[in-house]
Amino acid sequence: MGATSWAEAPRFNLREGVTQVSRDIYQLHMYAVWVCVGIGIVVFGAMFYSIWKHRRDNHPEPAKFHHSTLVEVVWTTIPFLILIALAVPATRTLIEIEDNSNAELNVLVTGYQWKWSYKYLDGPAAGIEFYSNLSTPREQIEGKAPKGEHYLLEVDNPLVLPVGKKVRFLVTAKDVIHSWFVPDFGVKQDAIPGFINEAWAKPEVPGIYRGQCAELCGKDHGFMPIVVDVKSEADFEKWVADKKAEIAAAKKAAEEAAARSWSKEDLMKKGKEVFAARCAACHGAEGKGTGPFPALDGSKVATGPVEAHIDIVLHGRNAMPAWAGQLTDAEIAAVITYERNAWSNKTGDLVQPADVAAHKKQ
């Protein structure tokens, strides 16, 4: 099985996947299905046969009996044997799923509203950490453009893993409960704030594998796709070197951006980009709010004291996540400036990266 095409996935059945665990789950599923089919055929066959055989035309006088020890033994023993036949392979598979020992690579997976972050804890990629955001254009989500092949199943930074290595996932969350689910790996693990759950996978075929947050407590979990790029050992090592260089360059650029004074035009342009990518999903592209998330257009937050506005963006409030650590000082300064001067908000306030940095020290 090569790179998985989501469109080619079976519509009415599980996927066999690319790990031994996922195949075991698939075989267990099919085994249980055929056992249920057999039970259905026997039970409904006996029922319809009895209805036909013992209909009133053949038996005007109904049989009179009230007890059969043999029948009771049979209908107790057979279900017991069926349950044992199902429990043995299910238990064997569950033990395999929970065997997180002897991992060759450990990755911390953290769920946020509405994104994932990945941090490599050991191996040649140790120290690499990044966020993985939905990359489907807003125009497609809002029905203003045709939907792409991987609609709502595409990200800006996929998790990259080496093929043939046992990878242990340490799964947690920062705000609400999420669920990290990659069908081709046979992995579905809850991400709970304050807890670390474990799961593992040993992908056997290079390719792109997709999943989604499987938590069902709100529609926005559906906007948290998971993309895993499984590479050969040589390609993984090249990716590690390229990613470290990319992170170093981004850090240097962030430091340079934080050190200079931005014009209002540059802040508004950058702020609009950040707002569209990070804030519009909750507050709406026009700042009018969506569902439980408040409007920013005309709000007291965006037109009140600047210091309070910076504090909320940095540290979050209620359902809003903390953006300190997720965005650079320049990006936070730009998006706050944009929110205070976009739509009907005409405060004229400019927030510089230095203002954000100073607030962090308070």
Coordinates of N, CA and C in Angstrom, one line a residue, residues 51-288:
I51 N -41.9 -20.0 11.9 CA -43.2 -19.3 11.5 C -43.9 -20.0 10.4
W52 N -43.0 -20.5 9.4 CA -43.6 -21.2 8.3 C -44.1 -22.6 8.6
K53 N -43.2 -23.3 9.4 CA -43.5 -24.7 9.7 C -44.6 -24.9 10.6
H54 N -44.7 -24.0 11.6 CA -45.8 -24.2 12.6 C -46.9 -23.1 12.5
R55 N -47.2 -22.8 11.3 CA -48.3 -21.8 11.1 C -49.6 -22.5 11.4
R56 N -50.6 -21.7 11.5 CA -51.9 -22.2 12.0 C -52.5 -23.3 11.1
D57 N -52.2 -23.1 9.7 CA -52.8 -24.1 8.8 C -52.3 -25.5 9.1
N58 N -51.0 -25.7 9.5 CA -50.4 -27.0 9.8 C -50.7 -27.4 11.2
H59 N -50.8 -26.5 12.1 CA -51.0 -26.8 13.5 C -52.1 -26.0 14.1
P60 N -53.4 -26.3 13.9 CA -54.5 -25.6 14.5 C -54.4 -25.5 16.0
E61 N -54.0 -26.6 16.6 CA -53.9 -26.7 18.0 C -52.4 -26.4 18.4
P62 N -52.1 -25.4 19.2 CA -50.7 -25.1 19.5 C -50.1 -26.1 20.5
A63 N -48.8 -26.4 20.4 CA -48.2 -27.3 21.3 C -48.2 -26.8 22.7
K64 N -48.3 -27.7 23.7 CA -48.3 -27.2 25.1 C -47.1 -27.8 25.8
F65 N -46.1 -26.9 26.0 CA -44.9 -27.3 26.8 C -44.4 -26.0 27.5
H66 N -43.7 -26.2 28.6 CA -43.2 -25.0 29.3 C -41.8 -25.1 29.8
H67 N -41.1 -26.2 29.5 CA -39.8 -26.3 30.0 C -39.0 -27.4 29.2
S68 N -37.7 -27.0 28.9 CA -36.8 -28.0 28.3 C -35.4 -27.7 28.8
T69 N -34.9 -28.6 29.6 CA -33.6 -28.5 30.1 C -32.5 -28.5 29.0
L70 N -32.7 -29.3 28.0 CA -31.7 -29.4 26.9 C -31.7 -28.1 26.2
V71 N -32.8 -27.4 25.9 CA -32.8 -26.2 25.2 C -32.1 -25.1 26.0
E72 N -32.4 -25.0 27.3 CA -31.8 -24.0 28.2 C -30.3 -24.2 28.2
V73 N -29.8 -25.4 28.2 CA -28.3 -25.7 28.3 C -27.7 -25.2 26.9
V74 N -28.4 -25.5 25.8 CA -27.9 -25.2 24.5 C -27.8 -23.6 24.4
W75 N -28.9 -22.9 24.7 CA -28.9 -21.5 24.5 C -28.1 -20.7 25.5
T76 N -27.6 -21.4 26.5 CA -26.6 -20.7 27.4 C -25.2 -21.0 27.0
T77 N -25.0 -22.3 26.6 CA -23.6 -22.7 26.2 C -23.1 -22.0 24.9
I78 N -24.0 -22.0 23.9 CA -23.5 -21.4 22.6 C -23.1 -20.0 22.7
P79 N -23.9 -19.1 23.3 CA -23.5 -17.7 23.5 C -22.2 -17.5 24.3
F80 N -22.1 -18.4 25.3 CA -20.8 -18.3 26.1 C -19.6 -18.7 25.3
L81 N -19.7 -19.7 24.4 CA -18.6 -20.0 23.5 C -18.3 -18.9 22.5
I82 N -19.4 -18.3 22.0 CA -19.2 -17.2 21.0 C -18.5 -16.0 21.7
L83 N -18.8 -15.7 22.9 CA -18.2 -14.6 23.6 C -16.7 -14.9 23.9
I84 N -16.4 -16.2 24.2 CA -15.0 -16.6 24.4 C -14.2 -16.4 23.1
A85 N -14.9 -16.9 22.0 CA -14.2 -16.8 20.7 C -13.9 -15.4 20.3
L86 N -14.8 -14.4 20.7 CA -14.5 -13.0 20.4 C -13.5 -12.4 21.4
A87 N -13.6 -12.8 22.7 CA -12.8 -12.1 23.7 C -11.3 -12.5 23.5
V88 N -11.0 -13.7 23.1 CA -9.6 -14.1 23.0 C -8.8 -13.2 22.0
P89 N -9.2 -13.1 20.8 CA -8.4 -12.3 19.8 C -8.5 -10.8 20.2
A90 N -9.7 -10.3 20.8 CA -9.8 -8.9 21.2 C -8.8 -8.6 22.3
T91 N -8.7 -9.5 23.3 CA -7.7 -9.2 24.4 C -6.3 -9.2 23.8
R92 N -6.0 -10.2 22.9 CA -4.6 -10.2 22.4 C -4.3 -8.9 21.6
T93 N -5.3 -8.4 20.9 CA -5.1 -7.1 20.2 C -4.9 -5.9 21.1
L94 N -5.8 -5.9 22.2 CA -5.7 -4.8 23.2 C -4.3 -4.8 23.9
I95 N -3.8 -6.0 24.2 CA -2.5 -6.0 24.8 C -1.4 -5.5 23.9
E96 N -1.5 -5.8 22.6 CA -0.6 -5.3 21.6 C -0.7 -3.8 21.5
I97 N -1.9 -3.2 21.5 CA -2.1 -1.8 21.4 C -1.5 -1.0 22.6
E98 N -1.5 -1.6 23.7 CA -1.0 -1.0 24.9 C 0.4 -1.2 25.2
D99 N 1.1 -1.9 24.3 CA 2.5 -2.2 24.5 C 3.4 -1.1 24.0
N100 N 3.7 -0.1 24.8 CA 4.4 1.1 24.4 C 5.9 1.0 24.7
S101 N 6.4 -0.2 25.0 CA 7.8 -0.4 25.4 C 8.7 -0.4 24.1
N102 N 10.0 -0.2 24.4 CA 11.0 -0.3 23.4 C 10.8 0.7 22.2
A103 N 10.3 1.9 22.4 CA 10.1 2.9 21.4 C 11.4 3.4 20.9
E104 N 11.6 3.6 19.6 CA 12.8 4.1 19.0 C 12.8 5.6 18.8
L105 N 11.6 6.2 18.9 CA 11.4 7.7 18.8 C 10.2 8.1 19.7
N106 N 10.3 9.2 20.4 CA 9.2 9.7 21.2 C 8.8 11.0 20.8
V107 N 7.5 11.2 20.6 CA 7.0 12.5 20.1 C 5.9 13.0 21.0
L108 N 6.0 14.2 21.5 CA 4.9 14.8 22.3 C 3.9 15.5 21.4
V109 N 2.7 15.0 21.5 CA 1.6 15.6 20.7 C 0.6 16.4 21.6
T110 N 0.4 17.6 21.3 CA -0.4 18.5 22.2 C -1.5 19.1 21.4
G111 N -2.7 19.0 21.9 CA -3.9 19.5 21.2 C -4.2 20.9 21.8
Y112 N -4.5 21.8 20.8 CA -4.9 23.2 21.2 C -6.2 23.5 20.4
Q113 N -6.9 24.6 20.8 CA -8.0 25.1 20.0 C -7.4 26.0 18.9
W114 N -7.4 25.7 17.7 CA -7.8 24.5 17.0 C -6.6 24.0 16.2
K115 N -5.6 23.4 16.8 CA -4.4 23.0 16.1 C -3.7 21.9 16.9
W116 N -2.7 21.4 16.3 CA -1.8 20.4 17.1 C -0.4 21.0 17.1
S117 N 0.3 20.6 18.1 CA 1.8 20.9 18.1 C 2.5 19.5 18.3
Y118 N 3.7 19.5 17.7 CA 4.5 18.2 17.8 C 5.9 18.6 18.3
K119 N 6.4 17.8 19.2 CA 7.8 18.1 19.7 C 8.5 16.7 19.8
Y120 N 9.7 16.7 19.1 CA 10.5 15.4 19.1 C 11.3 15.4 20.3
L121 N 11.2 14.4 21.1 CA 11.9 14.3 22.4 C 13.3 13.7 22.4
D122 N 13.6 12.9 21.4 CA 14.9 12.2 21.3 C 15.2 11.9 19.9
G123 N 16.4 11.2 19.7 CA 16.8 10.9 18.3 C 17.4 12.1 17.6
P124 N 17.7 12.0 16.3 CA 18.3 13.2 15.6 C 17.4 14.4 15.5
A125 N 16.1 14.2 15.7 CA 15.2 15.4 15.6 C 14.9 16.0 16.9
A126 N 15.6 15.5 18.0 CA 15.3 16.1 19.4 C 15.4 17.6 19.4
G127 N 14.4 18.2 20.0 CA 14.3 19.7 20.1 C 13.5 20.3 19.0
I128 N 13.2 19.6 17.9 CA 12.4 20.2 16.9 C 10.9 20.3 17.4
E129 N 10.3 21.4 17.3 CA 8.9 21.6 17.8 C 8.2 22.6 16.9
F130 N 7.0 22.3 16.5 CA 6.3 23.2 15.6 C 4.8 23.0 15.8
Y131 N 4.0 23.9 15.3 CA 2.5 23.8 15.3 C 2.1 23.4 13.9
S132 N 1.0 22.6 13.9 CA 0.4 22.1 12.7 C -1.0 22.7 12.6
N133 N -1.2 23.6 11.6 CA -2.5 24.3 11.5 C -3.2 23.8 10.2
L134 N -4.5 23.9 10.3 CA -5.4 23.6 9.1 C -4.9 24.6 8.0
S135 N -4.7 24.1 6.8 CA -4.3 25.0 5.7 C -5.3 25.1 4.6
T136 N -6.5 24.6 4.8 CA -7.6 24.7 3.8 C -7.9 26.2 3.7
P137 N -7.9 26.8 2.5 CA -8.3 28.3 2.4 C -9.7 28.6 3.0
R138 N -9.8 29.8 3.6 CA -11.1 30.2 4.1 C -12.2 30.3 3.0
E139 N -11.7 30.6 1.8 CA -12.7 30.7 0.7 C -13.4 29.4 0.5
Q140 N -12.7 28.2 0.6 CA -13.3 26.9 0.5 C -14.2 26.6 1.6
I141 N -13.8 26.9 2.8 CA -14.7 26.7 4.0 C -16.0 27.5 3.9
E142 N -15.9 28.7 3.4 CA -17.0 29.6 3.4 C -17.8 29.4 2.1
G143 N -17.5 28.4 1.3 CA -18.2 28.1 0.0 C -18.0 29.1 -1.1
K144 N -16.9 29.9 -1.0 CA -16.7 30.9 -2.0 C -15.7 30.4 -3.1
A145 N -15.2 29.2 -2.9 CA -14.3 28.6 -3.9 C -14.5 27.0 -3.9
P146 N -14.2 26.4 -5.1 CA -14.4 24.9 -5.1 C -13.5 24.2 -4.1
K147 N -14.0 23.2 -3.5 CA -13.3 22.4 -2.4 C -12.2 21.6 -3.1
G148 N -11.0 21.6 -2.4 CA -9.9 20.8 -2.9 C -10.0 19.3 -2.6
E149 N -9.0 18.6 -3.1 CA -9.0 17.1 -2.9 C -8.9 16.7 -1.4
H150 N -8.2 17.5 -0.7 CA -8.0 17.2 0.8 C -8.7 18.2 1.6
Y151 N -9.9 18.6 1.3 CA -10.6 19.6 2.0 C -10.7 19.3 3.5
L152 N -10.2 20.2 4.3 CA -10.2 20.0 5.8 C -9.3 18.9 6.3
L153 N -8.5 18.4 5.4 CA -7.6 17.3 5.8 C -6.1 17.7 5.3
E154 N -5.8 18.9 5.4 CA -4.5 19.4 4.9 C -4.0 20.4 6.0
V155 N -2.7 20.4 6.2 CA -2.0 21.3 7.2 C -0.8 21.9 6.6
D156 N -0.4 23.0 7.4 CA 0.8 23.7 6.9 C 2.1 23.0 7.3
N157 N 2.1 22.3 8.4 CA 3.3 21.5 8.9 C 2.9 20.1 9.3
P158 N 3.1 19.1 8.4 CA 2.8 17.8 8.8 C 3.8 17.2 9.8
L159 N 3.4 16.2 10.6 CA 4.3 15.5 11.4 C 5.1 14.5 10.5
V160 N 6.4 14.5 10.6 CA 7.2 13.7 9.8 C 7.9 12.6 10.6
L161 N 7.7 11.3 10.1 CA 8.3 10.2 10.9 C 9.1 9.3 9.9
P162 N 10.1 8.6 10.5 CA 10.9 7.6 9.7 C 10.1 6.3 9.5
V163 N 10.2 5.7 8.4 CA 9.5 4.4 8.2 C 10.2 3.3 8.9
G164 N 9.4 2.3 9.4 CA 10.0 1.2 10.1 C 10.4 1.4 11.5
K165 N 10.2 2.5 12.1 CA 10.6 2.8 13.5 C 9.4 2.8 14.4
K166 N 9.5 2.2 15.6 CA 8.5 2.2 16.5 C 8.4 3.6 17.2
V167 N 7.3 4.3 17.0 CA 7.2 5.7 17.5 C 6.2 5.7 18.6
R168 N 6.6 6.2 19.8 CA 5.7 6.4 20.9 C 5.1 7.8 20.9
F169 N 3.8 8.0 21.0 CA 3.2 9.3 21.0 C 2.8 9.6 22.5
L170 N 3.2 10.7 23.0 CA 2.8 11.1 24.3 C 1.8 12.2 24.1
V171 N 0.5 12.0 24.4 CA -0.6 12.8 23.9 C -1.2 13.6 25.1
T172 N -1.3 14.9 25.0 CA -1.9 15.7 26.0 C -2.6 16.9 25.3
A173 N -3.2 17.8 26.1 CA -3.8 19.0 25.5 C -3.6 20.2 26.5
K174 N -3.8 21.4 25.9 CA -3.5 22.6 26.7 C -4.8 23.3 27.2
D175 N -5.9 23.0 26.5 CA -7.1 23.7 26.9 C -8.3 22.8 27.1
V176 N -8.8 22.2 26.1 CA -10.0 21.3 26.2 C -9.6 19.9 25.7
I177 N -10.5 18.9 25.9 CA -10.2 17.6 25.5 C -10.2 17.4 23.9
H178 N -9.2 16.8 23.4 CA -9.1 16.5 22.0 C -8.9 15.0 21.8
S179 N -8.8 14.5 20.6 CA -8.5 13.1 20.4 C -7.7 13.0 19.1
W180 N -6.5 12.4 19.2 CA -5.5 12.3 18.1 C -5.8 11.0 17.4
F181 N -6.3 11.0 16.1 CA -6.8 9.9 15.4 C -6.2 9.8 14.0
V182 N -5.4 8.7 13.8 CA -4.9 8.4 12.5 C -5.3 7.0 12.1
P183 N -6.4 6.9 11.3 CA -6.9 5.5 11.0 C -5.9 4.6 10.4
D184 N -5.0 5.0 9.6 CA -4.0 4.1 8.9 C -3.0 3.6 9.9
F185 N -2.9 4.2 11.1 CA -1.9 3.7 12.1 C -2.7 2.8 13.1
G186 N -4.0 2.9 13.1 CA -4.8 2.2 14.2 C -4.6 2.9 15.5
V187 N -4.4 4.2 15.5 CA -4.2 5.0 16.7 C -5.3 6.0 16.9
K188 N -5.9 6.0 18.1 CA -6.9 7.0 18.5 C -6.7 7.1 20.0
Q189 N -6.2 8.3 20.4 CA -5.9 8.5 21.8 C -6.4 9.9 22.2
D190 N -7.1 9.9 23.4 CA -7.6 11.2 23.9 C -6.4 12.0 24.4
A191 N -6.6 13.3 24.1 CA -5.6 14.4 24.6 C -6.4 15.2 25.7
I192 N -5.9 15.0 26.9 CA -6.6 15.6 28.1 C -5.7 16.5 28.8
P193 N -6.2 17.8 29.1 CA -5.3 18.7 29.8 C -4.9 18.1 31.2
G194 N -3.6 18.2 31.5 CA -3.2 17.7 32.8 C -2.8 16.2 32.8
F195 N -3.1 15.5 31.7 CA -2.8 14.1 31.7 C -1.9 13.9 30.4
I196 N -1.1 12.8 30.5 CA -0.4 12.3 29.3 C -0.7 10.9 29.0
N197 N -1.4 10.7 27.9 CA -1.7 9.3 27.5 C -0.7 8.9 26.4
E198 N -0.6 7.6 26.3 CA 0.4 7.0 25.4 C -0.3 6.2 24.2
A199 N 0.4 6.2 23.1 CA 0.0 5.4 22.0 C 1.3 5.1 21.2
W200 N 1.2 4.2 20.2 CA 2.4 4.0 19.4 C 2.0 3.5 18.0
A201 N 3.0 3.6 17.1 CA 2.7 3.1 15.8 C 4.1 2.8 15.2
K202 N 4.1 1.8 14.3 CA 5.3 1.5 13.5 C 4.9 1.4 12.0
P203 N 4.8 2.6 11.4 CA 4.4 2.6 10.0 C 5.4 1.9 9.1
E204 N 4.9 1.0 8.2 CA 5.7 0.1 7.4 C 5.9 0.6 6.0
V205 N 5.1 1.6 5.6 CA 5.2 2.1 4.2 C 5.3 3.6 4.1
P206 N 6.3 4.2 3.4 CA 6.3 5.6 3.3 C 5.0 6.2 2.6
G207 N 4.6 7.3 3.0 CA 3.4 7.9 2.4 C 2.9 9.0 3.2
I208 N 1.8 9.6 2.8 CA 1.1 10.6 3.5 C -0.2 10.0 4.1
Y209 N -0.3 10.2 5.4 CA -1.5 9.6 6.1 C -2.2 10.7 6.9
R210 N -3.6 10.6 6.7 CA -4.4 11.7 7.2 C -5.4 11.3 8.3
G211 N -5.6 12.2 9.2 CA -6.6 11.9 10.2 C -7.2 13.2 10.7
Q212 N -8.0 13.1 11.8 CA -8.7 14.4 12.3 C -8.8 14.2 13.8
C213 N -9.0 15.3 14.5 CA -9.4 15.2 15.9 C -10.7 14.5 15.9
A214 N -10.8 13.5 16.8 CA -12.1 12.7 16.8 C -12.9 13.0 18.0
E215 N -12.6 14.2 18.7 CA -13.5 14.6 19.8 C -14.8 15.1 19.2
L216 N -15.9 14.9 19.9 CA -17.2 15.3 19.4 C -17.9 16.3 20.2
C217 N -17.2 17.1 21.0 CA -17.8 18.1 21.8 C -18.0 19.4 21.2
G218 N -17.7 19.6 19.9 CA -17.9 20.8 19.2 C -17.5 20.7 17.8
K219 N -18.1 21.5 16.9 CA -17.8 21.4 15.5 C -16.4 21.8 15.1
D220 N -15.8 22.7 15.9 CA -14.4 23.1 15.6 C -13.4 22.1 15.7
H221 N -13.7 21.0 16.4 CA -12.7 19.9 16.4 C -12.5 19.3 15.0
G222 N -13.5 19.5 14.1 CA -13.4 19.0 12.8 C -12.5 19.9 11.9
F223 N -12.0 20.9 12.5 CA -11.0 21.8 11.8 C -9.6 21.6 12.3
M224 N -9.4 20.4 12.9 CA -8.1 20.1 13.4 C -7.5 18.8 12.7
P225 N -7.2 18.9 11.4 CA -6.7 17.7 10.7 C -5.3 17.3 11.2
I226 N -5.0 16.1 11.0 CA -3.7 15.5 11.3 C -3.1 14.9 10.0
V227 N -1.9 15.3 9.7 CA -1.2 14.8 8.5 C 0.1 14.3 8.9
V228 N 0.4 13.0 8.6 CA 1.7 12.4 9.0 C 2.4 12.0 7.7
D229 N 3.6 12.5 7.5 CA 4.4 12.2 6.3 C 5.5 11.2 6.8
V230 N 5.3 10.0 6.3 CA 6.3 8.9 6.7 C 7.3 8.8 5.6
K231 N 8.6 9.0 6.0 CA 9.7 9.1 5.0 C 10.7 7.9 5.2
S232 N 11.5 7.7 4.2 CA 12.6 6.7 4.3 C 13.6 7.3 5.3
E233 N 14.5 6.5 5.8 CA 15.5 6.9 6.8 C 16.3 8.1 6.3
A234 N 16.8 7.9 5.0 CA 17.6 9.0 4.4 C 16.8 10.3 4.3
D235 N 15.6 10.2 3.8 CA 14.8 11.4 3.6 C 14.4 12.0 4.9
F236 N 14.2 11.2 6.0 CA 13.9 11.8 7.3 C 15.1 12.5 7.8
E237 N 16.3 12.0 7.7 CA 17.5 12.7 8.1 C 17.7 14.0 7.4
K238 N 17.4 14.1 6.1 CA 17.4 15.3 5.3 C 16.4 16.3 5.8
W239 N 15.2 15.8 6.1 CA 14.1 16.7 6.6 C 14.6 17.3 8.0
V240 N 15.2 16.5 8.8 CA 15.6 17.0 10.1 C 16.6 18.1 9.9
A241 N 17.6 17.9 9.1 CA 18.6 19.0 8.8 C 17.9 20.3 8.3
D242 N 17.0 20.1 7.3 CA 16.3 21.2 6.7 C 15.4 21.9 7.7
K243 N 14.8 21.2 8.6 CA 13.8 21.8 9.6 C 14.6 22.5 10.6
K244 N 15.8 22.0 11.0 CA 16.5 22.8 12.0 C 17.0 24.1 11.4
A245 N 17.4 24.0 10.2 CA 17.9 25.3 9.5 C 16.7 26.3 9.4
E246 N 15.5 25.7 9.1 CA 14.4 26.6 8.9 C 14.0 27.2 10.3
I247 N 14.0 26.5 11.3 CA 13.7 27.0 12.7 C 14.7 28.1 13.1
A248 N 16.0 27.8 12.8 CA 17.0 28.8 13.1 C 16.8 30.1 12.4
A249 N 16.5 30.0 11.1 CA 16.2 31.2 10.3 C 15.0 31.9 10.7
A250 N 13.9 31.2 11.1 CA 12.7 31.8 11.6 C 13.0 32.6 12.9
K251 N 13.8 31.9 13.8 CA 14.1 32.6 15.1 C 14.9 33.9 14.8
K252 N 15.8 33.8 13.9 CA 16.6 35.1 13.6 C 15.7 36.1 13.0
A253 N 14.8 35.7 12.1 CA 13.9 36.7 11.5 C 12.9 37.3 12.6
A254 N 12.5 36.5 13.5 CA 11.6 37.0 14.6 C 12.3 38.0 15.5
E255 N 13.6 37.7 15.7 CA 14.4 38.6 16.6 C 14.6 40.0 15.9
E256 N 14.8 39.9 14.5 CA 15.0 41.1 13.8 C 13.7 41.9 13.7
A257 N 12.6 41.2 13.5 CA 11.3 41.8 13.5 C 10.9 42.5 14.8
A258 N 11.3 41.8 15.9 CA 11.0 42.4 17.2 C 11.8 43.6 17.5
A259 N 13.0 43.7 16.9 CA 13.9 44.8 17.2 C 13.6 46.1 16.5
R260 N 12.8 46.1 15.5 CA 12.6 47.3 14.7 C 11.2 47.9 15.0
S261 N 11.0 49.1 14.7 CA 9.7 49.8 14.9 C 8.9 49.7 13.5
W262 N 7.7 49.3 13.6 CA 6.9 49.0 12.4 C 6.0 50.2 12.1
S263 N 5.8 50.5 10.8 CA 4.8 51.5 10.4 C 3.4 50.9 10.6
K264 N 2.4 51.8 10.6 CA 1.0 51.4 10.8 C 0.6 50.5 9.6
E265 N 1.1 50.9 8.4 CA 0.7 50.1 7.2 C 1.2 48.7 7.3
D266 N 2.5 48.5 7.7 CA 3.1 47.2 7.8 C 2.4 46.4 8.9
L267 N 2.1 47.0 10.1 CA 1.4 46.3 11.1 C 0.0 45.9 10.7
M268 N -0.7 46.7 10.0 CA -2.1 46.4 9.5 C -2.0 45.2 8.5
K269 N -1.1 45.3 7.6 CA -0.9 44.2 6.6 C -0.6 42.9 7.2
K270 N 0.4 42.9 8.1 CA 0.8 41.7 8.8 C -0.3 41.2 9.8
G271 N -1.0 42.1 10.4 CA -2.0 41.8 11.4 C -3.2 41.1 10.7
K272 N -3.6 41.6 9.5 CA -4.7 41.0 8.7 C -4.4 39.6 8.4
E273 N -3.1 39.3 8.0 CA -2.7 37.9 7.7 C -2.8 37.0 8.9
V274 N -2.3 37.5 10.0 CA -2.3 36.7 11.3 C -3.8 36.5 11.7
F275 N -4.6 37.5 11.6 CA -6.0 37.4 12.0 C -6.7 36.4 11.2
A276 N -6.5 36.4 9.9 CA -7.2 35.4 9.0 C -6.7 34.0 9.3
A277 N -5.5 33.8 9.6 CA -4.9 32.5 9.8 C -5.2 31.9 11.2
R278 N -5.3 32.8 12.2 CA -5.4 32.3 13.6 C -6.7 32.7 14.3
C279 N -7.3 33.8 13.9 CA -8.4 34.3 14.7 C -9.8 34.2 14.1
A280 N -9.8 34.2 12.7 CA -11.0 34.4 12.0 C -11.9 33.1 12.2
A281 N -11.4 32.0 12.5 CA -12.2 30.8 12.7 C -13.2 31.0 13.8
C282 N -12.8 31.7 14.9 CA -13.6 31.9 16.0 C -14.3 33.3 16.0
H283 N -13.6 34.3 15.6 CA -14.2 35.7 15.7 C -14.8 36.1 14.4
G284 N -14.7 35.3 13.4 CA -15.3 35.7 12.1 C -14.3 36.6 11.3
A285 N -14.4 36.4 9.9 CA -13.5 37.2 9.1 C -13.7 38.7 9.2
E286 N -15.0 39.1 9.5 CA -15.3 40.5 9.7 C -15.4 40.9 11.1
G287 N -14.9 40.1 12.0 CA -14.8 40.4 13.4 C -16.2 40.4 14.1
K288 N -17.2 39.7 13.5 CA -18.5 39.8 14.1 C -18.8 38.7 15.1

